[in-house]
Amino acid sequence: MSCFRVSKSELLMRWDIFCQIVDNYGDAGVCWRLARSLATQHQQQVRLFCDDLPTLNLLASDSHRIADIEILPWEASFSNARHPIEAPDVVIEAFACHLPERYQTGLLIAPQKPLILNLEYLSAEPWVAECHAKASPQPTGLSKYFFFPGFQPNTGGLLIDPIPSLGTESQDCVPASLSSSWSQLRPDAERISVFCYPGAPLREWLEDLGNTNAKVDILLSFGHAELIGNGVGRPLSLPPSIQLIALPFIPQGDYDWLLTQCDFNIVRGEDSFVRAQLAGKPFLWHIYPQDDLAHEVKLKAFLDLYLQGADRATQDACQSAMAWKMPRAWWQKRSEWRAHASVWREKILLDNQDGGLAARLLRFVS
Ligand code: TRH
């Protein structure tokens, strides 16, 4: 598939991305992916300020320094400021994080004012298109806009880079971080990757899968063996057809690759959710549970889009899986879902053939 990108002759700009890690890895995951896309696909200069560098570095550990990205501690955004400061062209507040006050003061006295964008969470809900790219008037007079990722036209699109190539691995291309886990895989077994939140009925789910006669290698993301209490309390009752493999925390690019190599993926926050779709495989989105049940609305909005035009078997299997129904109820219906997942991958790539979120950001700014 050919992708239209912002042309080289378009502005080469300086970007400051602010990433505050509230919990988990998703904030760092999205900011790192965006920084990488701006620098490597669009030749932009990026400074990424983060309040939790150890977490960011975990994800970014496979990318030897990309020349046009500087990863900096949060405080570096104001501690070395010269006056008048040389402001960037664009400032991104990821997920409505607040800019450090002293940094913002610096922008106010800078001769050239940047454009500030509030990069919001991804949602398939219809209202997103109405709020995308709307101005957010500031008492300071700085120009600020909302930027909403989304699935529909007239949204900010999806962060699709790097587009994964599909196909089975040769032993040579298994990433180093996964090589010892990969050596445990059984050639005739299916593969499921698992990355979900605590609270998922994972133990029961795996035990039920054990009753389907399926031969499956389960690749548990870092920390998930503890999540199912393996080795603690009542031992998991699994037949030999189900093998558990505990993975270390792997760099983001390796995690992307892993999803393409599995037959089914359990994913959770917005970044792994998009990557599972790009992997073109059936998946279970364990959406982050919110107290006001907003996640149910978000999940329904996504499924309404995802299942448009899907056959009955796919609808049943997917709705059941996403509701954490036990695999015995739907596991055998996956062949139609597989075909649908691959069609959906092509659809989102087509919808984002303009380069997706990073390219739309650039076009919006310029
Ligand atoms: O970690 P997450 O659950 O993060 C989410 C987001 O922060 C979200 O905004 C917030 O609302 C929610 O938590 C509470 O899931 P997500 O978004 O899928 O991000 C995980 C990132 O971690 C993704 O970029 C993939 C990466 N990753 C690795 O790099 N290596 C690994 O081994 C694993 C398991 C993940």
CSV table of C-alpha atoms and ligand atoms in Angstrom, one decimal:
chain,number,residue,atom,x,y,z
A,1,MET,CA,0.0,0.0,0.0
A,2,SER,CA,1.4,3.4,-0.9
A,3,CYS,CA,1.1,6.0,1.8
A,4,PHE,CA,0.8,9.7,1.1
A,5,ARG,CA,3.1,11.6,3.5
A,6,VAL,CA,3.6,15.2,4.2
A,7,SER,CA,6.2,16.2,1.5
A,8,LYS,CA,9.7,17.0,2.4
A,9,SER,CA,9.3,20.5,1.2
A,10,GLU,CA,6.7,21.2,3.9
A,11,LEU,CA,7.9,22.9,7.0
A,12,LEU,CA,10.6,21.4,9.1
A,13,MET,CA,9.7,22.4,12.6
A,14,ARG,CA,10.7,22.1,16.2
A,15,TRP,CA,8.3,20.3,18.5
A,16,ASP,CA,8.2,20.0,22.3
A,17,ILE,CA,6.2,17.1,23.5
A,18,PHE,CA,5.2,17.0,27.2
A,19,CYS,CA,4.5,13.6,28.6
A,20,GLN,CA,3.4,13.1,32.2
A,21,ILE,CA,3.1,9.4,33.1
A,22,VAL,CA,-0.1,9.0,35.1
A,23,ASP,CA,-0.1,5.3,35.3
A,24,ASN,CA,1.0,2.3,33.2
A,25,TYR,CA,2.9,2.6,30.0
A,26,GLY,CA,0.4,4.1,27.6
A,27,ASP,CA,1.3,7.8,28.0
A,28,ALA,CA,4.9,7.0,27.3
A,29,GLY,CA,4.0,4.6,24.6
A,30,VAL,CA,1.9,7.1,22.6
A,31,CYS,CA,4.4,10.0,23.1
A,32,TRP,CA,7.4,7.9,22.1
A,33,ARG,CA,5.6,6.6,19.0
A,34,LEU,CA,4.6,10.1,18.0
A,35,ALA,CA,8.1,11.5,18.6
A,36,ARG,CA,9.5,8.7,16.5
A,37,SER,CA,7.1,9.2,13.7
A,38,LEU,CA,7.6,13.0,13.5
A,39,ALA,CA,11.4,12.5,13.5
A,40,THR,CA,11.8,9.5,11.3
A,41,GLN,CA,8.9,9.8,8.9
A,42,HIS,CA,8.6,13.6,8.7
A,43,GLN,CA,12.1,14.8,9.5
A,44,GLN,CA,10.9,17.0,12.4
A,45,GLN,CA,13.1,18.0,15.4
A,46,VAL,CA,11.6,16.8,18.6
A,47,ARG,CA,12.3,17.3,22.3
A,48,LEU,CA,10.3,14.9,24.5
A,49,PHE,CA,10.0,16.1,28.1
A,50,CYS,CA,8.9,13.3,30.4
A,51,ASP,CA,8.4,13.2,34.2
A,52,ASP,CA,9.3,9.5,34.4
A,53,LEU,CA,12.4,8.8,32.2
A,54,PRO,CA,12.9,5.2,33.5
A,55,THR,CA,9.5,4.1,32.2
A,56,LEU,CA,10.0,5.9,28.9
A,57,ASN,CA,13.4,4.4,28.5
A,58,LEU,CA,12.0,0.9,29.0
A,59,LEU,CA,9.9,1.3,25.9
A,60,ALA,CA,12.4,3.2,23.9
A,61,SER,CA,15.4,1.0,24.7
A,62,ASP,CA,15.6,-0.6,21.3
A,63,SER,CA,15.9,2.7,19.4
A,64,HIS,CA,19.5,3.8,19.5
A,65,ARG,CA,19.4,7.5,19.7
A,66,ILE,CA,17.4,8.9,16.8
A,67,ALA,CA,19.2,12.0,15.8
A,68,ASP,CA,16.2,14.3,15.7
A,69,ILE,CA,14.7,13.3,19.1
A,70,GLU,CA,16.0,14.5,22.4
A,71,ILE,CA,14.6,12.7,25.4
A,72,LEU,CA,14.8,15.1,28.4
A,73,PRO,CA,13.6,15.2,32.0
A,74,TRP,CA,10.6,17.3,32.7
A,75,GLU,CA,12.6,20.0,34.6
A,76,ALA,CA,14.9,20.5,31.6
A,77,SER,CA,12.1,22.3,29.9
A,78,PHE,CA,12.5,25.3,32.2
A,79,SER,CA,15.8,25.0,34.1
A,80,ASN,CA,18.0,26.0,31.2
A,81,ALA,CA,15.8,28.6,29.6
A,82,ARG,CA,17.5,31.6,28.1
A,83,HIS,CA,15.6,34.8,28.0
A,84,PRO,CA,14.1,35.6,25.6
A,85,ILE,CA,13.8,31.8,25.0
A,86,GLU,CA,13.9,30.3,21.6
A,87,ALA,CA,10.4,28.8,21.6
A,88,PRO,CA,9.6,25.7,19.5
A,89,ASP,CA,7.1,25.9,16.6
A,90,VAL,CA,4.7,23.5,18.3
A,91,VAL,CA,4.1,22.3,21.8
A,92,ILE,CA,2.1,19.2,22.5
A,93,GLU,CA,0.5,18.6,25.8
A,94,ALA,CA,-0.2,14.9,25.7
A,95,PHE,CA,-3.5,13.8,27.4
A,96,ALA,CA,-4.1,17.3,28.8
A,97,CYS,CA,-1.0,17.4,31.0
A,98,HIS,CA,-0.2,20.8,32.4
A,99,LEU,CA,2.9,22.6,31.0
A,100,PRO,CA,5.4,23.5,33.7
A,101,GLU,CA,4.6,27.1,34.8
A,102,ARG,CA,8.1,28.4,34.2
A,103,TYR,CA,8.2,26.9,30.7
A,104,GLN,CA,4.9,28.6,29.9
A,105,THR,CA,6.1,31.9,31.3
A,106,GLY,CA,9.1,31.5,28.9
A,107,LEU,CA,6.7,31.1,26.0
A,108,LEU,CA,4.8,34.3,26.9
A,109,ILE,CA,8.0,36.4,26.6
A,110,ALA,CA,9.4,34.5,23.6
A,111,PRO,CA,9.4,36.7,20.4
A,112,GLN,CA,7.9,33.9,18.4
A,113,LYS,CA,4.9,32.2,20.0
A,114,PRO,CA,4.3,28.5,19.4
A,115,LEU,CA,1.1,26.7,18.6
A,116,ILE,CA,-0.1,24.6,21.5
A,117,LEU,CA,-2.0,21.3,20.9
A,118,ASN,CA,-3.7,19.3,23.5
A,119,LEU,CA,-3.4,15.7,22.2
A,120,GLU,CA,-6.5,13.8,23.6
A,121,TYR,CA,-7.3,10.2,24.1
A,122,LEU,CA,-8.4,8.0,21.2
A,123,SER,CA,-12.1,7.2,21.0
A,124,ALA,CA,-14.5,5.9,18.3
A,125,GLU,CA,-17.4,7.9,19.7
A,126,PRO,CA,-19.2,10.1,17.1
A,127,TRP,CA,-18.7,13.4,19.1
A,128,VAL,CA,-15.0,13.3,18.5
A,129,ALA,CA,-15.2,14.6,15.0
A,130,GLU,CA,-17.1,17.7,16.3
A,131,CYS,CA,-14.5,18.5,18.9
A,132,HIS,CA,-11.4,17.8,16.9
A,133,ALA,CA,-9.3,20.8,16.0
A,134,LYS,CA,-11.4,23.2,17.9
A,135,ALA,CA,-9.7,26.2,19.6
A,136,SER,CA,-9.3,26.3,23.3
A,137,PRO,CA,-9.1,30.1,24.1
A,138,GLN,CA,-6.4,30.9,26.7
A,139,PRO,CA,-6.3,33.8,29.1
A,140,THR,CA,-2.6,34.1,28.3
A,141,GLY,CA,-3.4,34.8,24.6
A,142,LEU,CA,-1.4,31.7,23.4
A,143,SER,CA,-3.0,29.7,20.6
A,144,LYS,CA,-4.2,26.4,21.7
A,145,TYR,CA,-6.3,23.7,20.0
A,146,PHE,CA,-7.7,20.3,20.8
A,147,PHE,CA,-6.4,17.4,18.6
A,148,PHE,CA,-8.4,14.2,18.8
A,149,PRO,CA,-7.2,10.9,17.4
A,150,GLY,CA,-10.1,9.0,15.9
A,151,PHE,CA,-11.4,6.4,13.5
A,152,GLN,CA,-13.8,8.7,11.5
A,153,PRO,CA,-12.9,11.1,8.8
A,154,ASN,CA,-12.5,14.7,10.2
A,155,THR,CA,-10.6,13.4,13.3
A,156,GLY,CA,-6.9,13.3,13.9
A,157,GLY,CA,-6.7,9.7,12.7
A,158,LEU,CA,-4.5,6.9,14.1
A,159,LEU,CA,-0.9,6.7,15.0
A,160,ILE,CA,0.0,4.1,12.5
A,161,ASP,CA,3.8,4.2,12.4
A,162,PRO,CA,5.6,2.1,11.9
A,163,ILE,CA,3.2,0.1,9.8
A,164,PRO,CA,3.9,-3.5,10.7
A,165,SER,CA,4.7,-5.9,7.9
A,166,LEU,CA,2.9,-9.2,8.3
A,167,GLY,CA,4.1,-12.7,7.6
A,168,THR,CA,5.7,-15.4,9.7
A,169,GLU,CA,9.0,-15.0,11.3
A,170,SER,CA,12.2,-16.6,10.2
A,171,GLN,CA,14.4,-17.5,13.1
A,172,ASP,CA,16.7,-14.6,12.1
A,173,CYS,CA,14.2,-11.9,12.7
A,174,VAL,CA,13.1,-12.8,16.2
A,175,PRO,CA,14.1,-9.8,18.3
A,176,ALA,CA,16.8,-10.4,20.8
A,177,SER,CA,14.5,-9.5,23.7
A,178,LEU,CA,12.3,-12.4,22.8
A,179,SER,CA,14.8,-15.0,21.6
A,180,SER,CA,14.8,-17.1,24.8
A,181,SER,CA,10.9,-17.1,25.1
A,182,TRP,CA,10.7,-17.9,21.4
A,183,SER,CA,12.8,-21.1,21.8
A,184,GLN,CA,10.0,-22.5,24.1
A,185,LEU,CA,7.3,-22.2,21.4
A,186,ARG,CA,5.8,-25.4,20.0
A,187,PRO,CA,5.6,-25.3,16.2
A,188,ASP,CA,2.2,-26.8,16.1
A,189,ALA,CA,0.6,-24.6,18.8
A,190,GLU,CA,-1.4,-21.4,18.3
A,191,ARG,CA,-0.2,-18.3,20.1
A,192,ILE,CA,-2.0,-15.9,22.3
A,193,SER,CA,-0.3,-12.8,23.7
A,194,VAL,CA,-1.7,-11.4,27.0
A,195,PHE,CA,-1.5,-7.8,28.2
A,196,CYS,CA,-4.5,-6.9,30.3
A,197,TYR,CA,-5.4,-5.0,33.6
A,198,PRO,CA,-5.6,-6.6,37.0
A,199,GLY,CA,-9.2,-7.6,37.5
A,200,ALA,CA,-9.6,-9.5,34.3
A,201,PRO,CA,-10.9,-13.1,34.9
A,202,LEU,CA,-7.7,-14.4,33.3
A,203,ARG,CA,-7.3,-17.5,35.5
A,204,GLU,CA,-10.8,-18.8,34.6
A,205,TRP,CA,-10.4,-17.7,31.0
A,206,LEU,CA,-7.2,-19.8,30.6
A,207,GLU,CA,-8.7,-22.8,32.4
A,208,ASP,CA,-11.7,-22.6,30.2
A,209,LEU,CA,-9.4,-22.4,27.1
A,210,GLY,CA,-7.8,-25.6,28.4
A,211,ASN,CA,-11.2,-27.3,27.9
A,212,THR,CA,-11.4,-26.5,24.2
A,213,ASN,CA,-8.8,-29.0,23.1
A,214,ALA,CA,-6.8,-26.2,21.5
A,215,LYS,CA,-3.1,-26.4,21.7
A,216,VAL,CA,-1.9,-23.0,22.7
A,217,ASP,CA,1.2,-21.2,23.8
A,218,ILE,CA,0.2,-18.3,26.0
A,219,LEU,CA,2.7,-15.4,26.0
A,220,LEU,CA,2.2,-13.5,29.2
A,221,SER,CA,3.5,-9.9,29.2
A,222,PHE,CA,5.8,-8.8,32.0
A,223,GLY,CA,4.1,-9.0,35.3
A,224,HIS,CA,1.2,-11.2,34.2
A,225,ALA,CA,2.4,-14.5,35.6
A,226,GLU,CA,2.0,-12.7,39.0
A,227,LEU,CA,-1.4,-11.4,37.9
A,228,ILE,CA,-2.8,-14.9,37.5
A,229,GLY,CA,-1.1,-16.0,40.8
A,230,ASN,CA,0.9,-18.7,39.1
A,231,GLY,CA,2.8,-20.4,41.9
A,232,VAL,CA,0.6,-18.7,44.6
A,233,GLY,CA,-2.6,-20.1,46.1
A,234,ARG,CA,-4.6,-22.7,44.1
A,235,PRO,CA,-2.5,-23.8,41.2
A,236,LEU,CA,-3.9,-23.1,37.8
A,237,SER,CA,-5.4,-26.2,36.4
A,238,LEU,CA,-4.3,-26.4,32.8
A,239,PRO,CA,-3.8,-29.4,30.5
A,240,PRO,CA,-0.5,-29.9,28.8
A,241,SER,CA,-2.0,-28.5,25.6
A,242,ILE,CA,-1.8,-25.1,27.2
A,243,GLN,CA,1.7,-23.8,27.8
A,244,LEU,CA,2.4,-20.5,29.7
A,245,ILE,CA,5.5,-18.5,28.8
A,246,ALA,CA,6.3,-15.4,30.9
A,247,LEU,CA,7.9,-12.6,28.9
A,248,PRO,CA,10.2,-9.9,30.1
A,249,PHE,CA,9.3,-6.3,29.5
A,250,ILE,CA,10.3,-5.9,25.8
A,251,PRO,CA,11.0,-2.7,23.8
A,252,GLN,CA,8.0,-1.2,22.1
A,253,GLY,CA,9.0,-2.2,18.5
A,254,ASP,CA,9.4,-5.8,19.7
A,255,TYR,CA,6.0,-5.7,21.3
A,256,ASP,CA,4.5,-4.5,18.0
A,257,TRP,CA,6.2,-7.4,16.3
A,258,LEU,CA,5.0,-9.9,18.9
A,259,LEU,CA,1.4,-9.0,18.1
A,260,THR,CA,1.9,-9.7,14.4
A,261,GLN,CA,3.2,-13.2,15.3
A,262,CYS,CA,0.3,-14.3,17.5
A,263,ASP,CA,-3.0,-15.8,16.4
A,264,PHE,CA,-5.0,-13.9,19.1
A,265,ASN,CA,-4.0,-10.9,21.2
A,266,ILE,CA,-5.3,-9.6,24.5
A,267,VAL,CA,-4.5,-5.9,24.7
A,268,ARG,CA,-5.5,-3.0,26.9
A,269,GLY,CA,-4.7,0.8,26.6
A,270,GLU,CA,-4.9,2.9,23.5
A,271,ASP,CA,-1.5,2.1,22.0
A,272,SER,CA,-1.6,-1.7,22.2
A,273,PHE,CA,-5.3,-1.5,21.1
A,274,VAL,CA,-4.3,0.2,17.8
A,275,ARG,CA,-1.3,-2.1,17.3
A,276,ALA,CA,-3.5,-5.2,17.7
A,277,GLN,CA,-5.7,-3.8,14.9
A,278,LEU,CA,-2.7,-3.2,12.7
A,279,ALA,CA,-1.5,-6.7,13.3
A,280,GLY,CA,-4.7,-7.8,11.5
A,281,LYS,CA,-5.6,-10.5,14.0
A,282,PRO,CA,-8.6,-11.2,16.2
A,283,PHE,CA,-8.1,-9.5,19.6
A,284,LEU,CA,-9.7,-8.8,22.9
A,285,TRP,CA,-9.6,-5.2,24.0
A,286,HIS,CA,-9.5,-5.1,27.8
A,287,ILE,CA,-10.5,-1.4,27.9
A,288,TYR,CA,-9.4,0.4,31.1
A,289,PRO,CA,-12.4,0.2,33.5
A,290,GLN,CA,-13.7,3.6,34.7
A,291,ASP,CA,-15.9,4.3,37.7
A,292,ASP,CA,-18.5,6.1,35.7
A,293,LEU,CA,-18.6,3.2,33.2
A,294,ALA,CA,-17.5,5.5,30.4
A,295,HIS,CA,-15.5,2.6,29.1
A,296,GLU,CA,-18.6,0.7,28.2
A,297,VAL,CA,-19.8,3.5,25.9
A,298,LYS,CA,-16.3,3.7,24.3
A,299,LEU,CA,-16.2,0.0,23.7
A,300,LYS,CA,-19.6,-0.1,22.2
A,301,ALA,CA,-18.7,2.9,19.9
A,302,PHE,CA,-15.7,1.0,18.7
A,303,LEU,CA,-17.5,-2.3,18.2
A,304,ASP,CA,-20.2,-0.5,16.2
A,305,LEU,CA,-17.6,0.6,13.7
A,306,TYR,CA,-15.4,-2.5,13.8
A,307,LEU,CA,-18.3,-5.0,13.3
A,308,GLN,CA,-20.0,-3.0,10.5
A,309,GLY,CA,-20.5,-5.5,7.6
A,310,ALA,CA,-19.1,-8.4,9.6
A,311,ASP,CA,-20.8,-11.8,9.3
A,312,ARG,CA,-22.8,-13.4,12.1
A,313,ALA,CA,-20.0,-15.7,13.4
A,314,THR,CA,-17.6,-12.8,13.7
A,315,GLN,CA,-20.1,-10.6,15.4
A,316,ASP,CA,-20.9,-13.4,18.0
A,317,ALA,CA,-17.2,-14.3,18.6
A,318,CYS,CA,-16.0,-10.7,18.9
A,319,GLN,CA,-18.9,-9.5,21.1
A,320,SER,CA,-18.4,-12.5,23.4
A,321,ALA,CA,-14.6,-12.2,23.5
A,322,MET,CA,-14.7,-8.5,24.3
A,323,ALA,CA,-17.2,-9.2,27.2
A,324,TRP,CA,-14.7,-11.8,28.6
A,325,LYS,CA,-17.1,-14.6,27.9
A,326,MET,CA,-15.3,-17.9,28.4
A,327,PRO,CA,-13.5,-19.1,25.2
A,328,ARG,CA,-15.5,-22.4,25.0
A,329,ALA,CA,-18.5,-20.2,23.9
A,330,TRP,CA,-16.7,-18.7,20.9
A,331,TRP,CA,-13.2,-20.0,20.2
A,332,GLN,CA,-14.3,-22.2,17.3
A,333,LYS,CA,-15.8,-19.3,15.5
A,334,ARG,CA,-12.6,-17.5,14.9
A,335,SER,CA,-12.0,-18.4,11.3
A,336,GLU,CA,-14.4,-15.8,10.0
A,337,TRP,CA,-13.2,-13.3,12.5
A,338,ARG,CA,-9.6,-13.8,11.2
A,339,ALA,CA,-10.7,-12.8,7.7
A,340,HIS,CA,-12.6,-9.8,9.1
A,341,ALA,CA,-9.6,-8.6,11.2
A,342,SER,CA,-7.5,-8.6,8.1
A,343,VAL,CA,-10.1,-6.6,6.1
A,344,TRP,CA,-10.3,-4.1,9.1
A,345,ARG,CA,-6.5,-3.7,9.0
A,346,GLU,CA,-6.7,-2.8,5.3
A,347,LYS,CA,-9.6,-0.4,6.0
A,348,ILE,CA,-7.8,1.6,8.7
A,349,LEU,CA,-4.6,1.7,6.6
A,350,LEU,CA,-6.7,3.1,3.8
A,351,ASP,CA,-8.4,5.6,6.0
A,352,ASN,CA,-5.0,6.7,7.2
A,353,GLN,CA,-3.2,6.6,3.9
A,354,ASP,CA,-2.5,10.3,4.3
A,355,GLY,CA,0.0,9.3,7.0
A,356,GLY,CA,-2.4,9.2,9.9
A,357,LEU,CA,-2.1,11.1,13.1
A,358,ALA,CA,1.5,12.4,12.8
A,359,ALA,CA,0.9,13.6,9.2
A,360,ARG,CA,-2.4,15.2,10.1
A,361,LEU,CA,-0.7,17.1,13.0
A,362,LEU,CA,1.8,18.4,10.6
A,363,ARG,CA,-0.8,19.5,8.1
A,364,PHE,CA,-2.9,21.1,10.8
A,365,VAL,CA,0.1,23.1,12.1
A,366,SER,CA,1.3,24.2,8.7
B,1,TRH,O1,0.0,0.6,29.7
B,1,TRH,P1,-1.4,0.9,29.3
B,1,TRH,O2,-2.5,0.3,30.0
B,1,TRH,O3,-1.6,2.4,29.3
B,1,TRH,C1,-2.9,3.0,29.4
B,1,TRH,C2,-2.7,4.4,29.0
B,1,TRH,O4,-1.9,5.1,29.9
B,1,TRH,C3,-4.1,5.1,29.0
B,1,TRH,O5,-3.9,6.4,28.5
B,1,TRH,C4,-4.6,5.1,30.3
B,1,TRH,O6,-5.9,5.6,30.2
B,1,TRH,C5,-4.7,3.7,30.8
B,1,TRH,O7,-3.4,3.0,30.7
B,1,TRH,C6,-5.0,3.6,32.2
B,1,TRH,O8,-1.6,0.4,27.8
B,1,TRH,P2,-1.2,0.9,26.3
B,1,TRH,O9,-1.8,2.2,25.9
B,1,TRH,O10,-1.5,-0.2,25.4
B,1,TRH,O11,0.3,1.1,26.4
B,1,TRH,C7,1.3,0.1,26.6
B,1,TRH,C8,2.5,0.5,25.9
B,1,TRH,O12,3.6,-0.3,26.4
B,1,TRH,C9,2.5,0.3,24.4
B,1,TRH,O13,3.2,1.3,23.7
B,1,TRH,C10,3.2,-1.0,24.2
B,1,TRH,C11,4.2,-1.0,25.3
B,1,TRH,N1,4.8,-2.2,25.8
B,1,TRH,C12,6.1,-2.4,25.6
B,1,TRH,O14,6.8,-1.6,25.0
B,1,TRH,N2,6.7,-3.6,26.0
B,1,TRH,C13,6.0,-4.6,26.7
B,1,TRH,O15,6.5,-5.6,27.1
B,1,TRH,C14,4.6,-4.3,26.9
B,1,TRH,C15,3.7,-5.3,27.5
B,1,TRH,C16,4.0,-3.1,26.4
